[in-house]
Amino acid sequence: MKLHHFWQLGVKDMKAVPLPRQRTSPKRRVWILVIAAFIAIAIAWAYLYPPPHYKSPMRDWLPAEPARELTDEERASRVVFRQILTTPPVRSKSSKIAFMFLTPGTLPFERLWEKFFEGHDGRYTIYVHASREKPEHVSPIFIGREIHSEKVTWGKISMVDAERRLLANALQDIDNQHFVLLSDSCVPLHNFDHVYDYLMGTNLSFIDCFYDPGPHGNFRYSQNMLPEVTEADFRKGSQWFSVKRQHALMIVADSLYYTKFKLHCRPGMEDGRNCYADEHYLPTLFHMMDPDGIANWSVTHVDWSEGKWHPKAYRAKDVTFELLKNITSIDMSYHVTSDSKKVVTENPCLWNGAKRPCYLFARKFYPESINNLMTLFSNYTLI
């Protein structure tokens, strides 16, 4: 049992004791004014002419200025990014997470997602970008949630365009404070409360980002991105992001770096190189503009252990309690370079400084696994 002690002193308990009034001499007043003026001049001098090695604390997390002179476009972009990053986010009384589904057509796991969202009205919004055909819905919460969509081609800039289109629509709702990109093959790994607290309880965006010197990494870089994007800044990562509102605004507002990747990161480039903007644009942008603001891993699990062009996909027979338990227990992020050295980098998944399991969602699951997932949902989401 905790005891709380309050010290109270009433007016009746105090006796008024008259204090002697002291008059300051004119000579002393002059000295006080002189000292105050000296301090004011010293402060102004330090502000206008700081020491040569002085570094403002705010600059520790703002975009670093390159040694060369910035282009006009770079300077304009950095002004916008700096304004977004330094402006305190608007606090909503009913903060929501925007769940943005990027899909060719019908979402095969609508029933599972409906179960995930059940009982949490007012804490989420849904947006669907269907690039090929109009979805047929089996869940009422998805009806009317499609946005204007365009055709998406794997590996091309149209994939990034679709992501930006989803963000632009979701940003119109001021209550949306976090934005999650999901595919038609994604499933939740935890209950809604866990996901909500995980994403809303930190000031990080979960964007996968790492340096890969190999053929599937920096070999894709083009010198045509200079001077704004150097090879040393070029990064790689999964496209499945989860970002806070400030970073969502930066993605939508960006024109300079988006255009660089649109023109110079595409399949079939010179020297037989294939560059995929959805794997490089956002990791590179945020590595350059706000490296300390991202977690460097994605909260969506993907299994690349088979070493193929596409990640492992799960059939119905693969979906077991053990599989899902194993995924939800992973608390280290892994990156492997694509060169002959195959360097493995392991880092703990830190959430507000504490080591936590990394993943909230997982892909790729075949539609045939829906029944197994529905059966297991109430069990594995409690882990």
PDB file of C-alpha atoms in Angstrom, residues 52-211:
ATOM      1  CA  PRO A  52      34.031  27.630 -35.331  1.00  0.00           C
ATOM      2  CA  HIS A  53      33.413  24.090 -34.007  1.00  0.00           C
ATOM      3  CA  TYR A  54      30.005  24.799 -32.456  1.00  0.00           C
ATOM      4  CA  LYS A  55      27.206  22.488 -33.581  1.00  0.00           C
ATOM      5  CA  SER A  56      23.574  23.161 -32.768  1.00  0.00           C
ATOM      6  CA  PRO A  57      21.883  20.180 -31.053  1.00  0.00           C
ATOM      7  CA  MET A  58      19.005  20.460 -33.525  1.00  0.00           C
ATOM      8  CA  ARG A  59      21.390  19.758 -36.406  1.00  0.00           C
ATOM      9  CA  ASP A  60      22.116  16.318 -34.984  1.00  0.00           C
ATOM     10  CA  TRP A  61      18.928  15.010 -36.563  1.00  0.00           C
ATOM     11  CA  LEU A  62      18.371  17.383 -39.471  1.00  0.00           C
ATOM     12  CA  PRO A  63      19.668  16.514 -42.978  1.00  0.00           C
ATOM     13  CA  ALA A  64      23.438  16.967 -43.137  1.00  0.00           C
ATOM     14  CA  GLU A  65      24.705  19.589 -45.553  1.00  0.00           C
ATOM     15  CA  PRO A  66      27.099  18.171 -48.200  1.00  0.00           C
ATOM     16  CA  ALA A  67      30.532  19.771 -48.592  1.00  0.00           C
ATOM     17  CA  ARG A  68      29.716  20.989 -52.099  1.00  0.00           C
ATOM     18  CA  GLU A  69      27.330  23.818 -52.901  1.00  0.00           C
ATOM     19  CA  LEU A  70      23.704  22.694 -53.097  1.00  0.00           C
ATOM     20  CA  THR A  71      21.722  22.935 -56.300  1.00  0.00           C
ATOM     21  CA  ASP A  72      18.616  25.126 -56.277  1.00  0.00           C
ATOM     22  CA  GLU A  73      16.403  22.043 -56.279  1.00  0.00           C
ATOM     23  CA  GLU A  74      18.288  20.496 -53.346  1.00  0.00           C
ATOM     24  CA  ARG A  75      18.061  23.649 -51.288  1.00  0.00           C
ATOM     25  CA  ALA A  76      14.320  23.906 -51.902  1.00  0.00           C
ATOM     26  CA  SER A  77      13.811  20.240 -50.994  1.00  0.00           C
ATOM     27  CA  ARG A  78      15.802  20.534 -47.784  1.00  0.00           C
ATOM     28  CA  VAL A  79      13.842  23.598 -46.715  1.00  0.00           C
ATOM     29  CA  VAL A  80      10.605  21.646 -47.110  1.00  0.00           C
ATOM     30  CA  PHE A  81      11.955  18.540 -45.346  1.00  0.00           C
ATOM     31  CA  ARG A  82      13.393  20.625 -42.506  1.00  0.00           C
ATOM     32  CA  GLN A  83      10.088  22.399 -42.036  1.00  0.00           C
ATOM     33  CA  ILE A  84       8.213  19.089 -41.896  1.00  0.00           C
ATOM     34  CA  LEU A  85      10.679  17.495 -39.463  1.00  0.00           C
ATOM     35  CA  THR A  86      10.854  20.448 -37.082  1.00  0.00           C
ATOM     36  CA  THR A  87       7.139  21.235 -37.002  1.00  0.00           C
ATOM     37  CA  PRO A  88       5.494  19.478 -34.036  1.00  0.00           C
ATOM     38  CA  PRO A  89       2.962  16.912 -35.282  1.00  0.00           C
ATOM     39  CA  VAL A  90      -0.706  17.738 -34.876  1.00  0.00           C
ATOM     40  CA  ARG A  91      -2.008  15.766 -31.918  1.00  0.00           C
ATOM     41  CA  SER A  92      -5.366  14.194 -32.580  1.00  0.00           C
ATOM     42  CA  LYS A  93      -7.803  13.188 -29.844  1.00  0.00           C
ATOM     43  CA  SER A  94      -8.643  10.098 -31.870  1.00  0.00           C
ATOM     44  CA  SER A  95      -5.378   9.049 -33.518  1.00  0.00           C
ATOM     45  CA  LYS A  96      -5.762   6.327 -36.129  1.00  0.00           C
ATOM     46  CA  ILE A  97      -3.577   3.999 -38.154  1.00  0.00           C
ATOM     47  CA  ALA A  98      -4.090   3.997 -41.914  1.00  0.00           C
ATOM     48  CA  PHE A  99      -3.926   0.462 -43.335  1.00  0.00           C
ATOM     49  CA  MET A 100      -3.094   0.799 -47.036  1.00  0.00           C
ATOM     50  CA  PHE A 101      -3.569  -2.303 -49.177  1.00  0.00           C
ATOM     51  CA  LEU A 102      -1.679  -2.482 -52.476  1.00  0.00           C
ATOM     52  CA  THR A 103      -3.307  -5.267 -54.469  1.00  0.00           C
ATOM     53  CA  PRO A 104      -3.993  -6.322 -58.079  1.00  0.00           C
ATOM     54  CA  GLY A 105      -7.655  -6.991 -57.256  1.00  0.00           C
ATOM     55  CA  THR A 106      -9.647  -8.876 -54.633  1.00  0.00           C
ATOM     56  CA  LEU A 107      -8.134  -9.209 -51.164  1.00  0.00           C
ATOM     57  CA  PRO A 108      -8.176 -12.923 -50.250  1.00  0.00           C
ATOM     58  CA  PHE A 109      -7.819 -12.315 -46.483  1.00  0.00           C
ATOM     59  CA  GLU A 110     -10.631  -9.833 -45.895  1.00  0.00           C
ATOM     60  CA  ARG A 111     -12.344 -12.128 -43.366  1.00  0.00           C
ATOM     61  CA  LEU A 112      -9.120 -12.406 -41.366  1.00  0.00           C
ATOM     62  CA  TRP A 113      -8.588  -8.650 -41.392  1.00  0.00           C
ATOM     63  CA  GLU A 114     -12.211  -8.088 -40.387  1.00  0.00           C
ATOM     64  CA  LYS A 115     -11.595 -10.261 -37.338  1.00  0.00           C
ATOM     65  CA  PHE A 116      -8.423  -8.269 -36.621  1.00  0.00           C
ATOM     66  CA  PHE A 117     -10.261  -4.904 -36.796  1.00  0.00           C
ATOM     67  CA  GLU A 118     -13.356  -6.078 -34.899  1.00  0.00           C
ATOM     68  CA  GLY A 119     -14.248  -3.849 -31.948  1.00  0.00           C
ATOM     69  CA  HIS A 120     -11.795  -1.083 -32.838  1.00  0.00           C
ATOM     70  CA  ASP A 121     -13.925   1.377 -34.812  1.00  0.00           C
ATOM     71  CA  GLY A 122     -12.445   4.863 -34.825  1.00  0.00           C
ATOM     72  CA  ARG A 123      -8.863   3.651 -34.406  1.00  0.00           C
ATOM     73  CA  TYR A 124      -8.137   2.670 -38.000  1.00  0.00           C
ATOM     74  CA  THR A 125      -8.902   3.544 -41.596  1.00  0.00           C
ATOM     75  CA  ILE A 126      -8.637   1.336 -44.692  1.00  0.00           C
ATOM     76  CA  TYR A 127      -7.468   2.305 -48.190  1.00  0.00           C
ATOM     77  CA  VAL A 128      -7.316  -0.089 -51.139  1.00  0.00           C
ATOM     78  CA  HIS A 129      -5.313   0.464 -54.336  1.00  0.00           C
ATOM     79  CA  ALA A 130      -6.480  -2.195 -56.826  1.00  0.00           C
ATOM     80  CA  SER A 131      -4.270  -1.927 -59.904  1.00  0.00           C
ATOM     81  CA  ARG A 132      -5.896  -4.458 -62.262  1.00  0.00           C
ATOM     82  CA  GLU A 133      -9.527  -5.064 -61.415  1.00  0.00           C
ATOM     83  CA  LYS A 134     -12.198  -3.878 -59.026  1.00  0.00           C
ATOM     84  CA  PRO A 135     -12.145  -6.023 -55.868  1.00  0.00           C
ATOM     85  CA  GLU A 136     -15.061  -8.206 -54.854  1.00  0.00           C
ATOM     86  CA  HIS A 137     -15.543  -7.771 -51.126  1.00  0.00           C
ATOM     87  CA  VAL A 138     -16.682 -10.341 -48.601  1.00  0.00           C
ATOM     88  CA  SER A 139     -16.274  -7.993 -45.625  1.00  0.00           C
ATOM     89  CA  PRO A 140     -18.422  -4.848 -45.235  1.00  0.00           C
ATOM     90  CA  ILE A 141     -15.539  -2.850 -43.725  1.00  0.00           C
ATOM     91  CA  PHE A 142     -13.730  -2.932 -47.102  1.00  0.00           C
ATOM     92  CA  ILE A 143     -16.704  -1.775 -49.181  1.00  0.00           C
ATOM     93  CA  GLY A 144     -16.176   1.711 -50.589  1.00  0.00           C
ATOM     94  CA  ARG A 145     -12.556   1.921 -49.457  1.00  0.00           C
ATOM     95  CA  GLU A 146     -10.964   1.820 -52.937  1.00  0.00           C
ATOM     96  CA  ILE A 147      -9.084   4.898 -54.093  1.00  0.00           C
ATOM     97  CA  HIS A 148      -8.426   5.988 -57.665  1.00  0.00           C
ATOM     98  CA  SER A 149      -5.911   3.428 -58.913  1.00  0.00           C
ATOM     99  CA  GLU A 150      -3.565   3.071 -61.850  1.00  0.00           C
ATOM    100  CA  LYS A 151      -1.848   0.061 -63.401  1.00  0.00           C
ATOM    101  CA  VAL A 152       1.176  -1.169 -61.451  1.00  0.00           C
ATOM    102  CA  THR A 153       4.056  -3.049 -63.093  1.00  0.00           C
ATOM    103  CA  TRP A 154       6.417  -5.026 -60.881  1.00  0.00           C
ATOM    104  CA  GLY A 155       9.869  -3.439 -60.629  1.00  0.00           C
ATOM    105  CA  LYS A 156       8.889  -0.129 -62.210  1.00  0.00           C
ATOM    106  CA  ILE A 157       8.264   3.347 -60.809  1.00  0.00           C
ATOM    107  CA  SER A 158       4.501   2.727 -61.017  1.00  0.00           C
ATOM    108  CA  MET A 159       4.896   0.733 -57.798  1.00  0.00           C
ATOM    109  CA  VAL A 160       6.218   3.833 -56.013  1.00  0.00           C
ATOM    110  CA  ASP A 161       3.478   5.914 -57.646  1.00  0.00           C
ATOM    111  CA  ALA A 162       0.850   3.631 -56.122  1.00  0.00           C
ATOM    112  CA  GLU A 163       2.458   3.958 -52.675  1.00  0.00           C
ATOM    113  CA  ARG A 164       2.468   7.751 -52.932  1.00  0.00           C
ATOM    114  CA  ARG A 165      -1.134   7.701 -54.162  1.00  0.00           C
ATOM    115  CA  LEU A 166      -2.204   5.705 -51.118  1.00  0.00           C
ATOM    116  CA  LEU A 167      -0.342   8.065 -48.790  1.00  0.00           C
ATOM    117  CA  ALA A 168      -1.840  11.165 -50.411  1.00  0.00           C
ATOM    118  CA  ASN A 169      -5.358   9.805 -49.873  1.00  0.00           C
ATOM    119  CA  ALA A 170      -4.667   8.705 -46.307  1.00  0.00           C
ATOM    120  CA  LEU A 171      -3.041  12.032 -45.354  1.00  0.00           C
ATOM    121  CA  GLN A 172      -6.303  13.843 -46.048  1.00  0.00           C
ATOM    122  CA  ASP A 173      -7.608  12.458 -42.745  1.00  0.00           C
ATOM    123  CA  ILE A 174      -5.863  14.493 -40.038  1.00  0.00           C
ATOM    124  CA  ASP A 175      -6.528  11.740 -37.494  1.00  0.00           C
ATOM    125  CA  ASN A 176      -4.317   9.300 -39.401  1.00  0.00           C
ATOM    126  CA  GLN A 177      -0.993   9.421 -37.566  1.00  0.00           C
ATOM    127  CA  HIS A 178       0.675   6.228 -38.809  1.00  0.00           C
ATOM    128  CA  PHE A 179       0.595   4.621 -42.255  1.00  0.00           C
ATOM    129  CA  VAL A 180       1.137   0.916 -42.984  1.00  0.00           C
ATOM    130  CA  LEU A 181       1.654  -0.455 -46.499  1.00  0.00           C
ATOM    131  CA  LEU A 182       0.342  -4.008 -46.947  1.00  0.00           C
ATOM    132  CA  SER A 183      -0.012  -6.408 -49.868  1.00  0.00           C
ATOM    133  CA  ASP A 184      -2.837  -8.769 -50.734  1.00  0.00           C
ATOM    134  CA  SER A 185      -0.745 -11.638 -49.280  1.00  0.00           C
ATOM    135  CA  CYS A 186      -0.139  -9.980 -45.883  1.00  0.00           C
ATOM    136  CA  VAL A 187      -1.656 -11.226 -42.619  1.00  0.00           C
ATOM    137  CA  PRO A 188      -1.559  -9.834 -39.055  1.00  0.00           C
ATOM    138  CA  LEU A 189       0.623 -11.572 -36.476  1.00  0.00           C
ATOM    139  CA  HIS A 190      -0.776  -9.897 -33.351  1.00  0.00           C
ATOM    140  CA  ASN A 191      -4.086  -8.521 -32.135  1.00  0.00           C
ATOM    141  CA  PHE A 192      -5.068  -4.957 -32.941  1.00  0.00           C
ATOM    142  CA  ASP A 193      -4.213  -3.482 -29.535  1.00  0.00           C
ATOM    143  CA  HIS A 194      -0.663  -4.827 -29.733  1.00  0.00           C
ATOM    144  CA  VAL A 195      -0.159  -3.415 -33.242  1.00  0.00           C
ATOM    145  CA  TYR A 196      -1.671  -0.046 -32.301  1.00  0.00           C
ATOM    146  CA  ASP A 197       0.480   0.349 -29.187  1.00  0.00           C
ATOM    147  CA  TYR A 198       3.638  -0.786 -31.029  1.00  0.00           C
ATOM    148  CA  LEU A 199       3.262   1.746 -33.850  1.00  0.00           C
ATOM    149  CA  MET A 200       1.770   4.681 -31.948  1.00  0.00           C
ATOM    150  CA  GLY A 201       4.059   4.273 -28.937  1.00  0.00           C
ATOM    151  CA  THR A 202       7.260   5.237 -30.724  1.00  0.00           C
ATOM    152  CA  ASN A 203       8.477   8.150 -32.816  1.00  0.00           C
ATOM    153  CA  LEU A 204      10.175   5.912 -35.397  1.00  0.00           C
ATOM    154  CA  SER A 205       9.171   4.932 -38.891  1.00  0.00           C
ATOM    155  CA  PHE A 206       9.812   1.323 -39.840  1.00  0.00           C
ATOM    156  CA  ILE A 207      11.620   1.535 -43.166  1.00  0.00           C
ATOM    157  CA  ASP A 208      14.018  -1.256 -44.106  1.00  0.00           C
ATOM    158  CA  CYS A 209      17.418   0.170 -45.027  1.00  0.00           C
ATOM    159  CA  PHE A 210      20.924  -1.284 -45.450  1.00  0.00           C
ATOM    160  CA  TYR A 211      24.069  -0.967 -47.532  1.00  0.00           C
TER     161      TYR A 211
END
